[in-house]
Tab-separated table of C-alpha atoms and ligand atoms in Angstrom:
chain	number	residue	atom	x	y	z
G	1	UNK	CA	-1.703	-30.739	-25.355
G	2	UNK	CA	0.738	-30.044	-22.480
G	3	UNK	CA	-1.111	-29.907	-18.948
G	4	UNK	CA	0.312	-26.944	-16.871
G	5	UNK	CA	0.326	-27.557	-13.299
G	6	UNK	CA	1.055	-25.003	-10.799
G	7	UNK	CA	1.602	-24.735	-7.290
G	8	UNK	CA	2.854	-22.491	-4.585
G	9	UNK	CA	4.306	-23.070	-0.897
G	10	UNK	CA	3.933	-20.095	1.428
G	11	UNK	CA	7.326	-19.835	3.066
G	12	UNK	CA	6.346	-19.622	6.573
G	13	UNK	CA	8.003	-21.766	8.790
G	14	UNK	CA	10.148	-26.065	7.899
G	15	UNK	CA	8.775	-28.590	6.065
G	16	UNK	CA	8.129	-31.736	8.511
G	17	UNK	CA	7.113	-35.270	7.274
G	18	UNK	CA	3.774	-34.601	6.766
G	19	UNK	CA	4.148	-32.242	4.234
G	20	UNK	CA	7.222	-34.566	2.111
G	21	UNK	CA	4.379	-37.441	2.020
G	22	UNK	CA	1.278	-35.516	1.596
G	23	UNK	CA	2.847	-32.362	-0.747
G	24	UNK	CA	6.130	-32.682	-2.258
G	25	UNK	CA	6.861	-36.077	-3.064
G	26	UNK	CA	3.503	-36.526	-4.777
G	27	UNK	CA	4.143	-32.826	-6.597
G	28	UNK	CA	7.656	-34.374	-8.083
G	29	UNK	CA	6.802	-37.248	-8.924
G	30	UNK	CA	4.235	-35.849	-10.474
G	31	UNK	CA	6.470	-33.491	-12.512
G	32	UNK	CA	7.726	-36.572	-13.742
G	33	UNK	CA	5.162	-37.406	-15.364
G	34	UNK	CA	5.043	-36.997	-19.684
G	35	UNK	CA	2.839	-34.646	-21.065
G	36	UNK	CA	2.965	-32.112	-17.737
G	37	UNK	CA	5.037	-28.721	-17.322
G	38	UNK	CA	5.242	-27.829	-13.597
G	39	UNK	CA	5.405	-24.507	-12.190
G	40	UNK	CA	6.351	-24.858	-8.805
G	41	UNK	CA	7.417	-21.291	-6.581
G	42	UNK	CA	8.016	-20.308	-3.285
G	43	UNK	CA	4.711	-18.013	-2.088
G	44	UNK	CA	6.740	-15.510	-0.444
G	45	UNK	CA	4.680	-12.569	-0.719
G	46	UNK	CA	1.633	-14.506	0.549
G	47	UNK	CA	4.205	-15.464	3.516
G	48	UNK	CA	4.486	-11.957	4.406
G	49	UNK	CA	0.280	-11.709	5.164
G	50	UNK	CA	0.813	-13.997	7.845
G	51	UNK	CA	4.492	-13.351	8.901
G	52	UNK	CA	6.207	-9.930	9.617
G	53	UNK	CA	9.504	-11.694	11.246
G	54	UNK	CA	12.043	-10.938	8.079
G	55	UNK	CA	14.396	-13.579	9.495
G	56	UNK	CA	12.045	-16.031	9.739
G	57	UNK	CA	10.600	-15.176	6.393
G	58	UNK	CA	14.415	-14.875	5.018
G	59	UNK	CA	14.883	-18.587	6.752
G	60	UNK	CA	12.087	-20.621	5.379
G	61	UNK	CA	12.484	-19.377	1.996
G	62	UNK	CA	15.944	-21.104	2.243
G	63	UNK	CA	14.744	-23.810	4.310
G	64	UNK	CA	11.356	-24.708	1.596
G	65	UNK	CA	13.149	-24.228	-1.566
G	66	UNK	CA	16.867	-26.706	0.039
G	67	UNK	CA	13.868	-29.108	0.705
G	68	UNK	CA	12.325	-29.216	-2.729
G	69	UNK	CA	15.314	-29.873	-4.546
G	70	UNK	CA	16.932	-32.366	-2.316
G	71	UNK	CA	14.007	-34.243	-2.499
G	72	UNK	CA	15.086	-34.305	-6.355
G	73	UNK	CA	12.915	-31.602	-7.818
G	74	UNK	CA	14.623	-30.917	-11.475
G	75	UNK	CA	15.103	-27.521	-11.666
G	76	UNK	CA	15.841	-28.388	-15.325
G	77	UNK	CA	12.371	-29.653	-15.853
G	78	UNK	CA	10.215	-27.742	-13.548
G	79	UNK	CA	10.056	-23.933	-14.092
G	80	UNK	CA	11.031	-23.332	-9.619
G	81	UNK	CA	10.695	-19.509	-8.552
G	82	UNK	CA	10.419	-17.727	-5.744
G	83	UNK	CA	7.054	-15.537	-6.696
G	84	UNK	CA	8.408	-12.355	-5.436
G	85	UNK	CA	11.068	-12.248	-8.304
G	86	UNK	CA	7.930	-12.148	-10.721
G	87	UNK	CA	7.101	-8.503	-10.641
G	88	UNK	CA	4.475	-9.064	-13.337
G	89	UNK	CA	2.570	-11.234	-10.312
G	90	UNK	CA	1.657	-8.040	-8.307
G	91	UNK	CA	1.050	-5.984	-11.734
G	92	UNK	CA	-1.892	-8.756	-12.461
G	93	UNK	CA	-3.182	-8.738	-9.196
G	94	UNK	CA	-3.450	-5.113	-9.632
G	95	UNK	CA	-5.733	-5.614	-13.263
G	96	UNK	CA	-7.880	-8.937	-11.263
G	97	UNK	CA	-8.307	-6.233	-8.454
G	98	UNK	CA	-10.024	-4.001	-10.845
G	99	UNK	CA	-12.264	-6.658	-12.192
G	100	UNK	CA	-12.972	-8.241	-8.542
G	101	UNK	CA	-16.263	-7.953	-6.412
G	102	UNK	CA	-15.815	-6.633	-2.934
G	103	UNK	CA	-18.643	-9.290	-1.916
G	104	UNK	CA	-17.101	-12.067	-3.064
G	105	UNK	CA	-13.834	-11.306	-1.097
G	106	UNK	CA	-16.175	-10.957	2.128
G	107	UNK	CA	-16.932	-14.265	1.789
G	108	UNK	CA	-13.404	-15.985	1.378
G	109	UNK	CA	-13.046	-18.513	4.452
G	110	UNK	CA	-9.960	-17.119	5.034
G	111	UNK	CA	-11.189	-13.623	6.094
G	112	UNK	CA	-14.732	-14.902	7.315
G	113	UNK	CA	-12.641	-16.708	10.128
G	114	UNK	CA	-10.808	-13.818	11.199
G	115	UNK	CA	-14.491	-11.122	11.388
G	116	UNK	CA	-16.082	-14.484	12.785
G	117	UNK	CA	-13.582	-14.686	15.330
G	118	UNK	CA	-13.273	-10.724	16.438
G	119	UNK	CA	-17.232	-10.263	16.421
G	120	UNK	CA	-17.000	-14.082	18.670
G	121	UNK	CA	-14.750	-11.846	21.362
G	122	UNK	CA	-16.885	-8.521	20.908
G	123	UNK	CA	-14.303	-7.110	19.096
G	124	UNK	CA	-14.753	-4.647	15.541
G	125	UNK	CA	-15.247	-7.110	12.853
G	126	UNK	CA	-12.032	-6.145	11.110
G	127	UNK	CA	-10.096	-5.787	13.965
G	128	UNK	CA	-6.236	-6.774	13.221
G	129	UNK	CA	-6.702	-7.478	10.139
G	130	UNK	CA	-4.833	-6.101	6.898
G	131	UNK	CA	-5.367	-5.950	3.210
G	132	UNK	CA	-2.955	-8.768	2.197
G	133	UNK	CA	-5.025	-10.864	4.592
G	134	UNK	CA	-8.388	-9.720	2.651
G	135	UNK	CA	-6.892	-10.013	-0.925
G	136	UNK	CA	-4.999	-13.019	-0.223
G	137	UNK	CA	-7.488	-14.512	-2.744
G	138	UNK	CA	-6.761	-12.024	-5.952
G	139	UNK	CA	-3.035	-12.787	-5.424
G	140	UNK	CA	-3.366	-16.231	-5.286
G	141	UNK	CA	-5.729	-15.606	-8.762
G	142	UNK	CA	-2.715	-13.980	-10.324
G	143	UNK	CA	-0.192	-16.466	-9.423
G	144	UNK	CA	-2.347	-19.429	-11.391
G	145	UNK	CA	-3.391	-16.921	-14.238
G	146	UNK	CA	0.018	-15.381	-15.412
G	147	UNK	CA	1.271	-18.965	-16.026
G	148	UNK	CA	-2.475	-20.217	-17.391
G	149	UNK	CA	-2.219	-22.960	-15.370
G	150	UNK	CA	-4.544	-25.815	-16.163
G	151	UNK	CA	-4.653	-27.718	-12.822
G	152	UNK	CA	-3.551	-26.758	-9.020
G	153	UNK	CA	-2.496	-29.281	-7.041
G	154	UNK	CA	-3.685	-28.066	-3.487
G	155	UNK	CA	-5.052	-29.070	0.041
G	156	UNK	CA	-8.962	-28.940	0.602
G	157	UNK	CA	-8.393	-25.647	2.283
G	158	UNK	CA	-7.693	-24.091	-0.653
G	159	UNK	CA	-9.970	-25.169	-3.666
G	160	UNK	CA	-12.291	-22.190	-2.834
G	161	UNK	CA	-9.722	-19.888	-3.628
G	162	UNK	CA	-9.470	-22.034	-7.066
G	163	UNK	CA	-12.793	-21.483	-7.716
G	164	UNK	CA	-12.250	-17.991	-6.749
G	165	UNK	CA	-9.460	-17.347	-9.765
G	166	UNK	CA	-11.879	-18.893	-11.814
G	167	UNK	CA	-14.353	-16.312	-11.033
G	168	UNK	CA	-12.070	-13.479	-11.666
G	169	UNK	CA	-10.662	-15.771	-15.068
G	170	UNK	CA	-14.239	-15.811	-16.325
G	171	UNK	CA	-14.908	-12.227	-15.795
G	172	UNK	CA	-11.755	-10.608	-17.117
G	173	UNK	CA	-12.077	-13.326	-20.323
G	174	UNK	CA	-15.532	-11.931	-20.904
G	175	UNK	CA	-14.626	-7.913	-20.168
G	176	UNK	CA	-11.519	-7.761	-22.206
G	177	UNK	CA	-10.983	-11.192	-24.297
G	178	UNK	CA	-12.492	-9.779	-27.608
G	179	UNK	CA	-9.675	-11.219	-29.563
G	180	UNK	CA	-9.151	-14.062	-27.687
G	181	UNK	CA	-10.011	-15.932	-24.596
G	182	UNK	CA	-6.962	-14.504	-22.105
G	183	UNK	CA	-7.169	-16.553	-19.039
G	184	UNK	CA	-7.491	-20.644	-19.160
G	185	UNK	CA	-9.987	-21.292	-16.196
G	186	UNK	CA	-7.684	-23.587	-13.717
G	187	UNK	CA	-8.981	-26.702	-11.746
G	188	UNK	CA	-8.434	-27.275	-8.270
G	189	UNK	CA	-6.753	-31.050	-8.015
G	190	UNK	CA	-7.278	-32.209	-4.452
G	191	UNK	CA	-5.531	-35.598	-4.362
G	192	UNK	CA	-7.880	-38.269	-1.867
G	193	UNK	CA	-5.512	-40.812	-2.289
G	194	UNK	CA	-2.724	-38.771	-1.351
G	195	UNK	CA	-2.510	-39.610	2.553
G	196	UNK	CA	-2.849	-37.131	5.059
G	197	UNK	CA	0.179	-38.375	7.110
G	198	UNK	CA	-0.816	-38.483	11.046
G	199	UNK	CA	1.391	-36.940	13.564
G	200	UNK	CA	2.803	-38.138	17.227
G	201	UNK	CA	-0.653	-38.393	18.348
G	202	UNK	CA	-2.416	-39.554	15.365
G	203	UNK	CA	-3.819	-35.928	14.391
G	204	UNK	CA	-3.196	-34.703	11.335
G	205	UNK	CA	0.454	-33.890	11.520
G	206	UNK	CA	0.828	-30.229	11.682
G	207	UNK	CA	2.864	-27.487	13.382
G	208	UNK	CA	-0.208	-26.182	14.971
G	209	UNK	CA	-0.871	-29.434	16.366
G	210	UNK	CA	2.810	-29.465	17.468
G	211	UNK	CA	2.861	-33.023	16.704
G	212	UNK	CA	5.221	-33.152	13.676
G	213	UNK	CA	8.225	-35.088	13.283
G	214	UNK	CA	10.889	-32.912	11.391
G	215	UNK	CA	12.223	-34.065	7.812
G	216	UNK	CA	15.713	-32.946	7.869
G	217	UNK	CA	16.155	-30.342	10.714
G	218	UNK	CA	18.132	-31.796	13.385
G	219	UNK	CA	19.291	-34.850	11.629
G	220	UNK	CA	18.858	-38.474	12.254
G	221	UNK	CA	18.777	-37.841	16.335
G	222	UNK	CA	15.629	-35.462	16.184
G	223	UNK	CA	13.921	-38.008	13.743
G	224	UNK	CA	14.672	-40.705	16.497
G	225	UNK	CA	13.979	-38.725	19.138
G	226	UNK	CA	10.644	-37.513	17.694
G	227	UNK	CA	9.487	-41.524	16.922
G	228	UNK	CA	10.104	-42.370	20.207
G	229	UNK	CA	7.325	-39.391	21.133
G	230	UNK	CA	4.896	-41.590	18.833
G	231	UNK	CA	1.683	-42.534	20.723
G	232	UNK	CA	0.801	-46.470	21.082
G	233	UNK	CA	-1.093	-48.341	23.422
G	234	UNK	CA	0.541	-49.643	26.605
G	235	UNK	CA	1.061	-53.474	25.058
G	236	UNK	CA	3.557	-55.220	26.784
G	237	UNK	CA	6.675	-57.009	24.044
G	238	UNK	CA	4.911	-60.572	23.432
G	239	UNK	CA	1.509	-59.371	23.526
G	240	UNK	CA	-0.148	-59.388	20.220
G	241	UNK	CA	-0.813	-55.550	18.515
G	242	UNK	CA	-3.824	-54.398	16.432
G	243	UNK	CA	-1.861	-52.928	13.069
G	244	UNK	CA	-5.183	-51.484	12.056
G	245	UNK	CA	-5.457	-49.061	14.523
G	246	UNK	CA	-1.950	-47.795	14.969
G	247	UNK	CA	-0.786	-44.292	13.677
G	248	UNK	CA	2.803	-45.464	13.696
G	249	UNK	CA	1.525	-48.216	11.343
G	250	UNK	CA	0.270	-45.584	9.101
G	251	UNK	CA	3.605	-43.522	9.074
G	252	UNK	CA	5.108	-46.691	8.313
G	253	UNK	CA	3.209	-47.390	5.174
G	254	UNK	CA	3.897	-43.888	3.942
G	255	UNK	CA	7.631	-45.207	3.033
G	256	UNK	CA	7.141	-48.948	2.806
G	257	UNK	CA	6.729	-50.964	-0.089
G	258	UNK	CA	3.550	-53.229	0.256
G	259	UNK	CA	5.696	-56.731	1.170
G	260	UNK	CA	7.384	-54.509	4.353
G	261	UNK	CA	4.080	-53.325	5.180
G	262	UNK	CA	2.414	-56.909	5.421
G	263	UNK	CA	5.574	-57.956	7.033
G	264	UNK	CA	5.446	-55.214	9.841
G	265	UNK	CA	2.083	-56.223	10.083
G	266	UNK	CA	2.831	-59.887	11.010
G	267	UNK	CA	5.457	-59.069	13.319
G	268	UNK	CA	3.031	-56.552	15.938
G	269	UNK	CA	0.441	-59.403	15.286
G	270	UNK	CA	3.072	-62.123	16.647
G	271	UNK	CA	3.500	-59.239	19.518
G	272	UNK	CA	6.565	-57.321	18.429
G	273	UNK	CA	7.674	-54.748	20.978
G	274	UNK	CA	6.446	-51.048	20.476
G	275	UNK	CA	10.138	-49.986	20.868
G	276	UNK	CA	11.491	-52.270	18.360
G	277	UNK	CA	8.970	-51.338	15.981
G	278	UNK	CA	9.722	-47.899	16.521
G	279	UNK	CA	13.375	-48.719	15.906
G	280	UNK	CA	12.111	-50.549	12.487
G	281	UNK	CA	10.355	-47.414	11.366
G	282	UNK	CA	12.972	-44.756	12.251
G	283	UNK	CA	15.196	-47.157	10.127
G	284	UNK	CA	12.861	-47.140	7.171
G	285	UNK	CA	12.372	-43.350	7.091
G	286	UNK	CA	16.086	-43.352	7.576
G	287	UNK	CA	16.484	-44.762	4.389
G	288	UNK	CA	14.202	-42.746	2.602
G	289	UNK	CA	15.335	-39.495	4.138
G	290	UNK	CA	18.740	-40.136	5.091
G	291	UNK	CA	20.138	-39.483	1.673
G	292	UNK	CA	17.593	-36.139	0.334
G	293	UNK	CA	19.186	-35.074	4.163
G	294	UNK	CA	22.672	-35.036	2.822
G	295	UNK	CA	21.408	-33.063	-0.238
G	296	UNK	CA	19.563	-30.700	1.875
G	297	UNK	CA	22.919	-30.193	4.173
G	298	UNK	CA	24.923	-29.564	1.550
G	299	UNK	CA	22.264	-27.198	-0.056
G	300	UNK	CA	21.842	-25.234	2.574
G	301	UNK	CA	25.666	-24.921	3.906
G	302	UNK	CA	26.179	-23.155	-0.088
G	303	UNK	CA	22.514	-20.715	-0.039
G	304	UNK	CA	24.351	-19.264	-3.506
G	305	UNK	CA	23.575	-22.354	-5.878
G	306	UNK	CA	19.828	-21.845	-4.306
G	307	UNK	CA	19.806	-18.530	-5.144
G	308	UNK	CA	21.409	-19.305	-8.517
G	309	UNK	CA	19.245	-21.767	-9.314
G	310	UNK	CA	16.001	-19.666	-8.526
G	311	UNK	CA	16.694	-16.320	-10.557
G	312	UNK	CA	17.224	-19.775	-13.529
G	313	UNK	CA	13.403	-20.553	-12.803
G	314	UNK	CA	12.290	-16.764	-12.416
G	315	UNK	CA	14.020	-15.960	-15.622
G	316	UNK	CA	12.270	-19.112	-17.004
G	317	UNK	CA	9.072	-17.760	-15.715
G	318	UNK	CA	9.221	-14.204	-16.842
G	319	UNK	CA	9.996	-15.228	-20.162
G	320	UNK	CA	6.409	-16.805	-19.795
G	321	UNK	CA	5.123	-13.729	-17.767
G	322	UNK	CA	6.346	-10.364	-19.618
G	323	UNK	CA	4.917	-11.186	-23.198
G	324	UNK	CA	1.480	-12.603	-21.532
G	325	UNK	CA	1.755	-8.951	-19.089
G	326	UNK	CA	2.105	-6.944	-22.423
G	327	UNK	CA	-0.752	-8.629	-23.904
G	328	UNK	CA	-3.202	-8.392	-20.870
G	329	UNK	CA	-2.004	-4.833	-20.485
G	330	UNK	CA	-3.019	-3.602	-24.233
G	331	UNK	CA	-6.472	-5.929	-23.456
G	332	UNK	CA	-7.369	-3.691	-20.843
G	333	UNK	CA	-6.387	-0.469	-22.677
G	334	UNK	CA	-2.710	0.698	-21.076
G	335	UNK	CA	-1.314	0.872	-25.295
G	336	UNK	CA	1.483	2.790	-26.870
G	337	UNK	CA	0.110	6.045	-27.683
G	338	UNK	CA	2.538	5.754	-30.233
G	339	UNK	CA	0.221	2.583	-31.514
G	340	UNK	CA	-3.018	4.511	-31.899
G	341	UNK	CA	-1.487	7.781	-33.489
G	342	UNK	CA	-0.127	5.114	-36.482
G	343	UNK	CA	-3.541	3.559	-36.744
G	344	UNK	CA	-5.754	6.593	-36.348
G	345	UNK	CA	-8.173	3.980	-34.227
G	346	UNK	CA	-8.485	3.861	-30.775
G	347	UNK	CA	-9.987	0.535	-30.569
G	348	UNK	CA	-6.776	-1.003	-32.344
G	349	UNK	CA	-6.725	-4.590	-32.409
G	350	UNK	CA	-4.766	-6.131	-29.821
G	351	UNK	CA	-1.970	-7.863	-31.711
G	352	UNK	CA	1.032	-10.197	-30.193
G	353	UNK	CA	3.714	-7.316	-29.914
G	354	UNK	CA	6.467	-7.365	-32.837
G	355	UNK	CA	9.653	-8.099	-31.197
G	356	UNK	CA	12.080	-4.973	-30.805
G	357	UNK	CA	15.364	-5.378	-32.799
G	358	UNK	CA	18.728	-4.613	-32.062
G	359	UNK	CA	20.779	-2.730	-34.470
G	360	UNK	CA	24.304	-2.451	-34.036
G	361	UNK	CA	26.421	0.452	-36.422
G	362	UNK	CA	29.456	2.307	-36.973
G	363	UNK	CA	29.118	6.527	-36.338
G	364	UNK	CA	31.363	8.942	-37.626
G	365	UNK	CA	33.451	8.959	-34.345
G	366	UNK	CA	34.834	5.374	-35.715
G	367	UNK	CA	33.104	3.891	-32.696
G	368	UNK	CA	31.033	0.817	-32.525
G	369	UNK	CA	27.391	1.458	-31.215
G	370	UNK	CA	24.283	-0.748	-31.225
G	371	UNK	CA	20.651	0.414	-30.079
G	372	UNK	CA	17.237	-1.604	-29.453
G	373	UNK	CA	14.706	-0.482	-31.196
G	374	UNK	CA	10.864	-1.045	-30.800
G	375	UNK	CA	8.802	-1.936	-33.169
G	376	UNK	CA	7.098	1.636	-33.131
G	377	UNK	CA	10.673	3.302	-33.198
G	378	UNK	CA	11.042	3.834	-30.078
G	379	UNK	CA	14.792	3.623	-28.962
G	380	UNK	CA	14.850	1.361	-25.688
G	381	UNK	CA	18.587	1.394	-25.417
G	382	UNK	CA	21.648	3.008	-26.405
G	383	UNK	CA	25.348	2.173	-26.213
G	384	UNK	CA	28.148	4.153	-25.264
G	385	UNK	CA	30.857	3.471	-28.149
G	386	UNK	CA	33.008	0.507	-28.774
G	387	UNK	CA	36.577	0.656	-30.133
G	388	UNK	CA	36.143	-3.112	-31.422
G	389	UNK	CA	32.828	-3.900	-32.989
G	390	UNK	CA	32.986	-7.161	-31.365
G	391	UNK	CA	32.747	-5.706	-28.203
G	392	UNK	CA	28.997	-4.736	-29.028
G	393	UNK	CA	28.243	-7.693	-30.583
G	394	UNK	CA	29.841	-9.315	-27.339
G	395	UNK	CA	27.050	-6.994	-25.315
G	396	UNK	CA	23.935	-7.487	-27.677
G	397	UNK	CA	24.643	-11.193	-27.259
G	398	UNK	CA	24.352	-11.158	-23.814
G	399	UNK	CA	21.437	-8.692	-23.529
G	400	UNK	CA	19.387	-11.171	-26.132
G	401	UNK	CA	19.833	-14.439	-23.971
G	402	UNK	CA	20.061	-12.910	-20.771
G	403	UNK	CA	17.451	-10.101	-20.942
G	404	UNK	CA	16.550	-7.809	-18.615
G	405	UNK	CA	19.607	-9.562	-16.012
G	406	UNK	CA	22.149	-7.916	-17.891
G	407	UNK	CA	21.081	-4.720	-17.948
G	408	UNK	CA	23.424	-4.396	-14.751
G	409	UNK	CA	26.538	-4.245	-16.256
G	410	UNK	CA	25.583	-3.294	-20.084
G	411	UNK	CA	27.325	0.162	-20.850
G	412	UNK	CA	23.790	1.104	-22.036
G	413	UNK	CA	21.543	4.074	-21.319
G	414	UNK	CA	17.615	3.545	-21.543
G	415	UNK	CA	15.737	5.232	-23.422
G	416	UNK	CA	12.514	5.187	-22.010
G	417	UNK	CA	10.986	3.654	-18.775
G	418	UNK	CA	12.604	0.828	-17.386
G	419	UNK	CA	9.717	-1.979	-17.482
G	420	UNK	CA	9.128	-1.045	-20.982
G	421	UNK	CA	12.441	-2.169	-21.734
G	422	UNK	CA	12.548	-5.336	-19.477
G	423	UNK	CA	9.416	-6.399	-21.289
G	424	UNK	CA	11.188	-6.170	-24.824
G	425	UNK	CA	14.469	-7.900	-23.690
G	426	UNK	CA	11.676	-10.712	-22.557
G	427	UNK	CA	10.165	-11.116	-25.252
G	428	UNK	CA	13.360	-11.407	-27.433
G	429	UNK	CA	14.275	-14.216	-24.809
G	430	UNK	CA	11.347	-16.025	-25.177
G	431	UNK	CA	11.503	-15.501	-28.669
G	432	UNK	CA	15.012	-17.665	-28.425
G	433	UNK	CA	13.499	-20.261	-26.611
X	1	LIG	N1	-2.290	-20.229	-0.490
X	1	LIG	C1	-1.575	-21.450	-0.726
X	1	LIG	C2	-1.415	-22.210	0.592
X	1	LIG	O1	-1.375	-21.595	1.637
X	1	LIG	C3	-0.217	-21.193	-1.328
X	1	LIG	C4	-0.359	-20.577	-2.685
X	1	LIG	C5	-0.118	-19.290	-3.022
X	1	LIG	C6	-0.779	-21.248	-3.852
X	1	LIG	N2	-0.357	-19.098	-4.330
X	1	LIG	C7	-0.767	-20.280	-4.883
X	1	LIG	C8	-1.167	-22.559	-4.114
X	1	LIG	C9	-1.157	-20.593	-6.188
X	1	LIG	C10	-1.547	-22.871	-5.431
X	1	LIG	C11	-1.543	-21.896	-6.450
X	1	LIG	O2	-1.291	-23.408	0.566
């Protein structure tokens, strides 16, 4: 069976080295692998808990996603979206809402730091602090559970909010999965041989820490500029170095293949100079980076094929997300009326939905008309009339591969509410697929 694997990147602020080594090279390459279909998306809406700059939000959306696919994420292979184009996302964190306790929330790390710190200045425990910070958790649980995602590829930080969605998985499952189980119950995979890449001053590398050295931003001067910050001890050229306790050692490694690491060794253990070895690393990162940098230019001086290639993924996703919506929607009871006055029952089985069909006809008028009609009847869109019946077909062509997008510039009226209809043209997508 296919392994799912989903992760998301909360667009606040630009990726720096440490997150390339520790994040997003190991993330593609392990897209790569057979057998796995990656979900990878831009956690924009979580990026506006902690950020409420809109050009800052607007520039590291840009920023994140230019990164991930010069540093040669497929967008053909890996379903890439930018979460706030799945509207279904918010819908299921509305239903996991529903079905989460208060308590548990309480005791997400997240919020606990923030009460821990207000009551540690005397302040009211919720002092400053909003409801996107305190649910951060149940959106997070929808963003693994409308894609079923078998395994989460995360930081440490984050597994309890893994083991939250599981929670809220297990629940739901149980309250509404009569006919089947709904929600696959994701695993957290925190990677310990993944290295934690250390910064100018051997820390962690983080922005926090302000001891990151950029990835692309600023181009090859900033990365040089940024080694030469690197903290060593003050041994003089000729005097022999200890490679085993260097942090600029351990940067080095991150892009060396295991005959340049032993060889770097031998040269600060014959006393190589720390600012010729600094010159040797910038050149190896160089050559890493140097090319994904002339991607990443070029990405970001043309933001359209981005954007282009992102409403690709979310239309990818959706046609995951609408039918799986529909489906958790009749489990928790939000039906068709029209579906219980057929059956008489009010505890109708919850089937997969029969696809709505498009029917396209001549009227009286000598026009050309087509209409999409619901499996219960329901007309979900009308034409205006055609002189040339090819026209139509022309239009129904486009509405059944490109679904809800064309819905823009179809002469159509709808005939009922708006998602309603998005969710059929979905599911006739996916259908396709
Ligand atoms: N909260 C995660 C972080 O800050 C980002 C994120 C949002 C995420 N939704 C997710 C990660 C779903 C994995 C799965 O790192």
């Amino acid at each position: 069976m296919t392994q799912r694997v989903l992760t998301g990147i909360t667009t606040t602020g630009t990726p720096h080295l440490g997150n390339y080594v520790g994040a997003i090279r190991p993330a593609i390459a392990a897209s790569r692998e057979p057998g796995v279909e990656s979900f990878f998306f831009l956690a924009d809406y979580h990026a506006l808990i902690k950020c409420d700059e809109p050009d800052r939000i607007e520039r590291s959306r840009l920023e994140i996603a230019a990164t991930w696919l010069a540093a040669g994420l497929d967008p053909e292979r890996v379903t890439f979206y930018r979460q706030s184009d799945i509207p279904e996302t918010p819908e299921l964190t509305w239903l996991l809402t529903c079905v989460t306790a208060k308590g548990q929330m309480n005791r997400a790390h997240a919020y606990k730091a923030a009460t821990d710190a207000n009551e540690a200045q005397g302040k009211d425990a919720d002092d400053g602090i909003t409801m996107g910070l305190f649910s951060y958790p149940i959106l997070m649980a929808a963003d693994i559970l409308l894609f079923n995602a078998h395994r989460v590829p995360v930081g440490r930080d984050q597994v309890q909010h893994i083991e939250m969605a599981r929670d809220v998985a297990q629940r739901f499952n149980h309250l509404f999965g009569r006919q089947r189980e709904l929600f696959v119950l994701p695993q957290a995979q925190v990677d310990e041989a993944v290295a934690t890449l250390p910064g100018l001053d051997g820390r962690k590398m983080s922005k926090s820490y302000d001891n990151a050295i950029p990835l692309f931003e600023g181009g090859p001067k900033a990365l040089k500029e940024a080694i030469a910050l690197i903290v060593t001890d003050s041994k003089l050229p000729g005097e022999p170095k200890d490679p085993d306790t260097s942090h600029l050692v351990t940067i080095h490694d991150a892009f060396a293949s295991p005959e340049q690491r032993a060889t770097f060794r031998a040269e600060l253990r014959d006393g190589l100079g720390w600012g010729d070895a600094k010159q040797r690393l910038f050149e190896r990162i160089e050559s890493h980076v140097g090319p994904m940098r002339a991607n990443y230019a070029d990405l970001m001086a043309h933001p359209e094929r981005i954007e282009e290639a992102l409403l690709v993924g979310a239309r990818k996703a959706r046609a995951v997300a609408t039918p799986f919506l529909q489906e958790l929607r009749g489990a928790v009871g939000l039906r068709s009326m029209k579906a219980v006055a057929r059956t008489g029952a009010p505890t109708v089985a919850v089937e997969a939905p029969k696809l709505a069909v498009f029917k396209q006809y001549r009227e009286a008028d000598g026009l050309f008309y087509f209409k999409l009609t619901a499996s219960d009847n329901l007309v979900l869109l009308q034409s205006r009339g055609f002189a040339e019946g090819r026209e139509a077909g022309g239009w129904v062509k486009r509405l059944k591969t490109e679904g809800a997008a064309a819905l823009a510039d179809a002469p159509v009226e709808l005939g009922t509410e708006r998602q309603r209809v998005e969710q059929a043209l979905a599911a006739i997508v996916a259908a396709q697929e």
